[in-house]
Each structure stands twice: as structure tokens, then as C-alpha cells.
Amino acid sequence: MDFKDLKGLQWAYEVVNGDFIANKWVKLECQRYIDRIETLQYNEDFNYYFDLKEAQTIYGLLKYINFATGVYANKPMANHLAGYQWMVIENVFCWFDKDAENPQKMIQEVYLQMGRKSSKSVLCALLEILIMLRAPAYSQHAIAGLTRDISGLIKKDMEKIINCSPKLKKYFKITREQILCKHNQTTCKNLSGEANNINGLLLETFLVDEVANQPNQDIIGALKLSQMSTTSRLACFISTAYDLEHNAFYELIDYAKKILDGTVEDIHTFALIFELDEGDDYTDESNWIKASPLQMTLESGRKFLRDEFNKALEVPSKMAEFRIKILNERLSSSKFESFIDVQTLKKCKADKPYNWNGKKVYLGLDMAQTNDNVSVGMVTYDDKLGKIVVKSWCFIPSEKIQEKTIREKVDYFRYIREGHCHSCGDYVVSYSFIENFIMNIENEYGVEIVGIGYDRYNCISTANKLEDAGYTTIEVRQHSSTLHPALKWLEESILQSDFIYEDNELLEINFSNCRTVYDNNMNKYINKKKSTGKIDMVIALVNAIYLLNLENTTGDNFGAYIL
């Protein structure tokens, strides 16, 4: 077997070359796959390689695993899987550590978002069967969902496939409680959705179906803890979109997008996110393939989706369901969108540290709760460059670094080493540390602090102390009518590259988390509740830019704005 024989890789080339229509997230994952195959695996500093021998084994097994239902019932899957399904299988099973005596797999988490009728359940069942066949002896595996009925659907599909595959069937024993793979004594159970029912398990792998109908991460957290002592761990999260504005799956998908756009580095995560691109017309049938990569390649599938769309035109309530369940759109009662594309932001990154000496600056504070992130932002306007220049710091409790790193999937240890984040206090941040940090900025950077803008929430005491120390502090009302001019200036400056920030990946992550909404007057503002992670560093900068904007519009007289 050679790389040219890999059907998933062939599909990745089709996507990247434009022969298969896909959204930008799928294109980015396909390009990652191609880059790893063609170049990265041959680099000494890349610790993983693609095992063609394992690929040949998987391809061989698929000759004896049959479809249970549908057009290809009782026919080998090897002959009829879609390109994206091959790509998932190749990435999950065939990347291994170069150096380990017992090579571990590179991919440890898989995120798959696809519209209804994309053979999601069949793919889940197939993945679980292959996992069991290739797993270490006596290992435990599980399928989970919000309810046992949901997780039971995948188990039923596994049973159907096994029973329709004569040469496979003899290796499995199916009972009400579990599926047993007899050649290595591995087991797979479907679990109920309560986190307490998962505690105590030791899972090598787990698959969570319909993740988007879970309002929080409780089940996922319990499942991840069950893998703590395993060595070949794999977690698969699969779902269509749901009409829950905030759910566990959207948090995972937003994290995956940060990996794909380069905001976060994570070699162990693989994601195929099938959805429309921002700005796509959902009424244009040619766009549907981006969310439904299987049905739109079949004449019967295209007819089915077309019929569903025509029904939705007659019944408005069905249109929302079509757009959510088929096209994976996130619909809301209010319009919300990303504040700025992170790739556009990165064009504003400075090549070297900015010389702040002698500059008049404004500070912005976002103090939040004492057990959460606190941020300080510093801004100035450089007349010679004609640009806004910013610098930002984050503060977190010392005893929560590990917890926040795992929960938020943000490497706070690294950002503390780099000086973008500071740990202070134990389980709550030390406000005195932050206040002393602020009072030392003028000496540290040779600047003059003209004013300090703050949100009064959790900040009154600090603002009073800074005022007593001789600083001018101004409350920045957190309302769209107040913040809209500053946000508009910030956004336009970034889009026009009239914005400079020093290399700070944590700040980039905060920007990528930001989601904006519009008030009744169409004023734009960043909404914390709709944002997908920490945005405190951006909020602090906005508070500072608000003061900078006041100087440009009203001069230096801040008297009317001081508490």
C-alpha cells in the first residue's frame, strides 16, 4: 500500500484543489492532513508518522464489515464509504509516535459536526467496532449521550453491522449490557447521561453522540476523568447542530476552530466541521454540500434535501429546523457574530517590542470576580505611525492555573512564562498585586498614565485606591451606546492594519472568543454571555480605547467623566 492509495487523502486533495466544495474549516483540516503526509512526518522535530501498515490492516478489515441498511445493505464498507469518512478513519487510526517503544496514537480527540442524514450514526458505529478490534486487551470503551436512549442508538447500529457481517460476527458477543470483542476481551457499553453514572470507570476510549443537546460539560468532564490512567486514549465528539444557543458541543467546535485558524496549537485534535461559511446564502442549493457532504453527492440525497427545503418555505417554523439540523447554522433570537477574524488581527502583530518610553497612555481594567481572570490593557495613539498601539496582561489565581488550563484548553503555564499572564493570590486573585502592578507601569515602561477606564463591577475599591494614589480614574459604562464608538474604531483600525500589538497569543485567543450583538439602534457591542471563552483582555482594551477616543473627540478634559 502507498500513500496514493489512501482514499481519505485523495478526498483531502479534492477539497484543497476545489474539486469538492467545502467550507474553510474543512479545507484547513484537509490541508493539515496533506502537510503532515507530504512534509511534516519526515521532519526530525515532528514526533509522529503515518503507519501505512496499520492503514492496510484497517482497509483489509473494512472488506469484511458490511453495511446493515440502505442502498448498500450487506455490501462491504470498503467499497462504498465517502471520502470524508475515509479521512476520519485514516487520521484516527494511522498516526503514531515515532519514538515510543509502545507507539501511542497522535490523535486523542475527534470533533465531527455534520448535518442530519450524513450517515453519522453509521460512522460512529463503524469507528467503535474498529476501535474494539484494534484496542489493547481487556480495555473498556463506551458510548455516551444525554440519555441512555441516545447512546443506545449507536450500540444498536453496531449490533446491526456485526450481525450483517458474517466474518466479523464470530469475533463479537452481544448482550443487553455490552458488546464483547472476544479476540482481545474488550468491552463497549452505552452509558446513561448522568455524570455520576460514569464515575469509577476506566475508559480507553469513548464516543459522545449528539453532544449539542447537552447544555454543559458535566458528562464530558466525567468521561475525561475516566481516561486519566489509560495510555491509548481517544475521545470522539459527534453531533449535528441544535437550537440551544449555548451547549457543550459549540464550546468544543469553537476550540477546534482556534486550532484550525492557528490561534491555538494542538497536534492531538482532529476536526471536520461541516457548516456553511459566514455570509453564505442558505437558500442557494450549491452551498448545502458544505454542511451535508454525503447527501449532496447523491441524486436521491439532493432530492430529499430539496423537498425538505420546499416544505420549509411553506411552513416558516420548519425553516429554522432545516437551517439548524441540515445546514448546521447557529440561529439565535438576536444576531451575533465574531468580532474580528484572528487572521486579520495577526497582520497587525509587531515584528519587535514597541518603544513605549515617553508615551502618554490610557489603561483599561476588567476586574471581574476574584476567582476569575482579571485584565489590564494599555493603549496609546502613535501620531507618527497613525496607529493604535496596545499591550495587555492577564491575572489569574495561582491555585487555579492547572484547572483553568484543562477546562479552557488554554496553556496558562506558557503564557505566565512569556509574561502575558501573572498568577497572584491563591484561589482568588490578589487585587493588591494588580494595583501595585498598575502603579509600577509608569516606571517600568517610561510612560505617563493619563487616565484609567474601568467597569464598576468588582472595581470600585481598586478605582478608589488608584484615585487616592493620584491617578485619574473614569467609569466606563458597559452599554452599547457608550462602547459602540470605541468598538467601531478598534474594529476599523484592525481591518485597516492601523493597529499594533506585541506578540501575545493569549490576547489573540481572547479576540477569537469575542462575539458581538446589536442593540435596537444597531449599535454593536461585545456580549460576554454569547462569547465562547475568556474575553477579559479585549474588554480591558476597549475600556482604554474608550478614553483614547474621548481625547480625540473632546480633548483632555475628563472632569465630566470622573465619579
Coordinates of C-alpha atoms in Angstrom, one line a residue, residues 137-419:
A137 CA -6.6 -6.4 25.6
Y138 CA -9.2 -6.1 28.3
S139 CA -9.7 -2.4 27.7
Q140 CA -13.0 -0.6 28.3
H141 CA -14.9 1.5 25.8
A142 CA -18.1 3.4 26.0
I143 CA -20.8 5.3 24.0
A144 CA -22.4 8.2 25.9
G145 CA -25.1 10.7 25.4
L146 CA -27.5 12.9 27.3
T147 CA -29.7 9.8 27.8
R148 CA -29.2 6.1 27.6
D149 CA -31.7 6.0 24.7
I150 CA -29.3 8.3 22.7
S151 CA -26.2 6.3 23.4
G152 CA -28.2 3.1 22.7
L153 CA -28.8 4.2 19.1
I154 CA -25.1 3.7 18.3
K155 CA -25.0 0.4 20.1
K156 CA -28.0 -0.8 18.0
D157 CA -26.2 0.3 14.8
M158 CA -23.1 -1.6 16.0
E159 CA -25.2 -4.7 16.5
K160 CA -26.8 -4.4 13.1
I161 CA -23.4 -4.1 11.4
I162 CA -21.9 -7.0 13.3
N163 CA -24.9 -9.3 12.6
C164 CA -24.8 -8.4 8.8
S165 CA -21.1 -9.1 8.6
P166 CA -20.6 -13.0 8.8
K167 CA -16.8 -13.0 9.0
L168 CA -17.0 -10.3 11.7
K169 CA -19.8 -11.7 13.8
K170 CA -17.9 -14.6 15.2
Y171 CA -15.5 -12.3 17.0
F172 CA -18.2 -10.5 19.0
K173 CA -20.7 -11.4 21.7
I174 CA -23.7 -9.1 22.0
T175 CA -25.7 -8.8 25.3
R176 CA -28.1 -6.3 26.6
E177 CA -25.5 -4.7 28.8
Q178 CA -22.5 -4.6 26.5
I179 CA -20.7 -5.8 23.3
L180 CA -17.7 -8.0 23.9
C181 CA -14.9 -8.4 21.4
K182 CA -13.7 -12.0 22.0
H183 CA -10.3 -11.9 20.5
N184 CA -9.0 -9.3 22.9
Q185 CA -11.7 -9.3 25.6
T186 CA -12.5 -5.6 25.1
T187 CA -16.0 -4.3 26.1
C188 CA -18.2 -1.5 24.9
K189 CA -21.2 -0.2 26.9
N190 CA -23.7 2.5 26.3
L191 CA -24.0 4.8 29.3
S192 CA -26.8 6.9 30.7
G193 CA -26.3 10.7 30.6
E194 CA -25.7 11.3 34.3
A195 CA -22.1 12.2 35.2
N196 CA -22.4 10.2 38.5
N197 CA -23.0 7.0 36.5
I198 CA -19.7 7.5 34.7
N199 CA -17.5 7.9 37.8
G200 CA -15.5 4.9 38.6
L201 CA -15.0 3.7 35.0
L202 CA -11.6 3.2 33.4
L203 CA -12.2 4.0 29.7
E204 CA -9.6 3.7 27.0
T205 CA -11.9 5.4 24.5
F206 CA -15.3 6.9 24.5
L207 CA -17.7 8.4 21.9
V208 CA -20.3 11.0 22.7
D209 CA -23.2 11.3 20.3
E210 CA -25.5 14.3 19.9
V211 CA -23.2 16.4 22.0
A212 CA -25.0 19.6 21.1
N213 CA -28.1 18.7 23.1
Q214 CA -26.0 18.8 26.3
P215 CA -26.2 22.2 28.0
N216 CA -22.9 21.9 29.8
Q217 CA -19.6 19.9 30.0
D218 CA -20.6 17.7 33.1
I219 CA -20.8 14.4 31.2
I220 CA -17.7 15.2 29.1
G221 CA -15.7 16.1 32.2
A222 CA -16.6 12.8 33.9
L223 CA -15.7 10.8 30.8
K224 CA -12.3 12.6 30.5
L225 CA -11.5 11.8 34.2
S226 CA -12.2 8.1 33.4
Q227 CA -9.3 8.2 31.0
M228 CA -6.7 9.5 33.4
S229 CA -4.8 6.2 33.9
T230 CA -5.1 4.9 30.3
T231 CA -2.4 5.1 27.7
S232 CA -4.2 4.8 24.3
R233 CA -6.9 7.3 25.0
L234 CA -9.3 8.6 22.3
A235 CA -12.4 10.8 22.7
C236 CA -14.8 11.3 19.8
F237 CA -17.5 14.0 19.9
I238 CA -20.1 13.9 17.2
S239 CA -23.3 15.9 16.6
T240 CA -25.5 17.9 14.4
A241 CA -26.3 21.5 15.5
Y242 CA -29.1 22.1 18.0
D243 CA -31.3 25.1 18.8
L244 CA -29.5 25.5 22.2
E245 CA -27.7 28.8 21.9
H246 CA -25.1 27.6 24.4
N247 CA -24.2 23.9 24.6
A248 CA -21.2 21.7 25.2
F249 CA -20.6 21.0 21.6
Y250 CA -20.4 24.6 20.4
E251 CA -17.6 25.1 23.0
L252 CA -15.7 22.2 21.6
I253 CA -16.2 23.3 18.0
D254 CA -15.1 26.8 18.8
Y255 CA -12.0 25.4 20.3
A256 CA -11.4 23.3 17.2
K257 CA -11.7 26.4 15.0
K258 CA -9.0 28.1 17.1
I259 CA -6.7 25.2 16.3
L260 CA -7.5 25.3 12.6
D261 CA -7.0 29.1 12.2
G262 CA -3.7 28.8 14.1
T263 CA -4.7 30.6 17.3
V264 CA -4.1 27.5 19.3
E265 CA -1.6 24.7 18.7
D266 CA -2.9 21.2 19.3
I267 CA -1.5 18.3 17.4
H268 CA -3.7 15.8 19.1
T269 CA -7.1 17.1 17.9
F270 CA -8.7 16.3 14.6
A271 CA -11.9 18.1 13.5
L272 CA -14.2 18.1 10.5
I273 CA -16.7 20.9 10.9
F274 CA -19.3 20.8 8.2
E275 CA -21.3 24.0 8.0
L276 CA -21.9 27.0 5.8
D277 CA -19.3 29.7 5.6
E278 CA -20.1 33.0 7.1
G279 CA -22.1 35.0 4.7
D280 CA -23.3 32.1 2.6
D281 CA -26.8 32.2 1.3
Y282 CA -28.7 29.3 2.9
T283 CA -31.3 29.4 0.0
D284 CA -28.6 28.6 -2.5
E285 CA -28.6 24.8 -3.0
S286 CA -25.0 24.9 -4.2
N287 CA -23.9 25.8 -0.7
W288 CA -25.6 22.9 1.0
I289 CA -22.8 20.4 0.3
K290 CA -20.6 22.3 2.8
A291 CA -22.9 21.1 5.6
S292 CA -24.1 17.9 4.1
P293 CA -21.1 16.2 2.4
L294 CA -22.8 12.9 1.8
Q295 CA -26.4 13.6 0.7
M296 CA -25.4 16.4 -1.7
T297 CA -23.2 13.9 -3.6
L298 CA -26.2 11.6 -4.2
E299 CA -29.1 12.4 -6.5
S300 CA -31.6 10.9 -4.0
G301 CA -30.0 12.9 -1.3
R302 CA -30.2 16.2 -3.2
K303 CA -33.9 15.4 -3.9
F304 CA -34.5 14.7 -0.2
L305 CA -32.9 18.0 0.9
R306 CA -34.6 20.0 -1.8
D307 CA -38.0 18.6 -0.8
E308 CA -37.3 19.4 2.9
F309 CA -36.4 23.0 1.9
N310 CA -39.5 23.4 -0.2
K311 CA -41.6 22.2 2.7
A312 CA -39.9 24.8 5.0
L313 CA -40.7 27.6 2.5
E314 CA -44.4 26.8 3.1
V315 CA -44.1 26.3 6.9
P316 CA -41.8 29.0 8.4
S317 CA -41.3 27.1 11.6
K318 CA -39.7 24.3 9.6
M319 CA -37.1 26.6 8.0
A320 CA -35.3 27.1 11.3
E321 CA -35.2 23.4 11.8
F322 CA -33.8 22.9 8.3
R323 CA -31.1 25.5 8.8
I324 CA -30.1 24.2 12.2
K325 CA -30.3 20.4 11.6
I326 CA -29.3 20.2 8.0
L327 CA -27.1 23.2 7.4
N328 CA -25.6 23.3 11.0
E329 CA -26.4 27.1 11.3
R330 CA -26.4 28.6 14.8
L331 CA -29.6 30.6 14.9
S332 CA -30.4 33.0 17.7
S333 CA -33.2 35.3 18.8
S334 CA -30.6 38.1 18.4
K335 CA -27.9 38.5 15.8
F336 CA -24.4 37.6 16.9
E337 CA -21.2 37.1 15.1
S338 CA -17.4 37.0 15.6
F339 CA -15.9 40.4 16.4
I340 CA -12.8 40.1 14.2
D341 CA -11.2 37.3 12.2
V342 CA -8.0 36.3 14.0
Q343 CA -6.0 36.0 10.8
T344 CA -6.8 39.7 10.1
L345 CA -5.7 40.5 13.6
K346 CA -2.4 38.7 13.2
K347 CA -1.5 41.0 10.3
C348 CA -1.2 43.8 13.0
K349 CA 1.3 41.9 15.1
A350 CA 4.5 43.9 15.7
D351 CA 7.8 42.4 14.5
K352 CA 9.7 43.7 17.6
P353 CA 8.8 45.2 21.0
Y354 CA 7.3 48.7 20.8
N355 CA 9.2 51.5 22.4
W356 CA 6.7 52.9 25.0
N357 CA 9.1 55.4 26.5
G358 CA 7.7 58.9 26.7
K359 CA 4.2 57.9 25.5
K360 CA 1.0 59.2 27.1
V361 CA -1.2 56.1 27.7
Y362 CA -4.6 55.1 28.9
L363 CA -5.2 52.0 30.9
G364 CA -8.4 49.8 30.9
L365 CA -9.4 47.4 33.6
D366 CA -11.7 44.4 33.6
M367 CA -11.7 43.2 37.2
A368 CA -14.4 40.5 37.0
Q369 CA -14.8 38.2 40.0
T370 CA -11.8 37.4 42.3
N371 CA -11.7 33.7 41.2
D372 CA -11.8 34.6 37.5
N373 CA -9.5 36.2 35.0
V374 CA -8.7 39.9 35.6
S375 CA -7.0 42.0 32.9
V376 CA -5.2 45.3 32.4
G377 CA -4.8 46.9 29.0
M378 CA -2.6 49.8 27.9
V379 CA -3.1 51.9 24.8
T380 CA -1.7 54.9 23.0
Y381 CA -2.1 56.5 19.7
D382 CA 1.2 56.9 17.8
D383 CA 0.9 60.0 15.6
K384 CA 3.9 59.2 13.5
L385 CA 2.6 55.7 12.7
G386 CA -1.0 56.7 12.6
K387 CA -1.9 53.6 14.6
I388 CA -3.4 52.5 17.9
V389 CA -0.8 50.6 19.9
V390 CA -1.8 48.2 22.7
K391 CA -0.3 46.0 25.3
S392 CA -2.3 43.6 27.5
W393 CA -1.8 41.5 30.7
C394 CA -4.0 38.9 32.3
F395 CA -4.1 37.9 36.0
I396 CA -5.3 34.5 37.4
P397 CA -5.3 32.8 40.8
S398 CA -2.2 30.7 41.4
E399 CA -4.0 27.7 42.7
K400 CA -6.3 27.6 39.6
I401 CA -3.7 27.5 36.9
Q402 CA -3.9 23.8 36.3
E403 CA -7.7 23.7 36.5
K404 CA -8.1 26.6 34.1
T405 CA -5.6 25.2 31.7
I406 CA -7.5 21.9 31.4
R407 CA -11.0 23.4 31.4
E408 CA -10.4 26.2 29.0
K409 CA -7.8 24.4 26.9
V410 CA -5.5 27.4 27.3
D411 CA -1.8 26.9 28.2
Y412 CA -1.7 29.4 31.1
F413 CA 1.6 28.0 32.3
R414 CA 3.2 29.0 29.0
Y415 CA 1.7 32.5 29.0
I416 CA 2.9 33.1 32.5
R417 CA 6.4 32.2 31.4
E418 CA 6.1 34.6 28.5
G419 CA 4.9 37.4 30.8

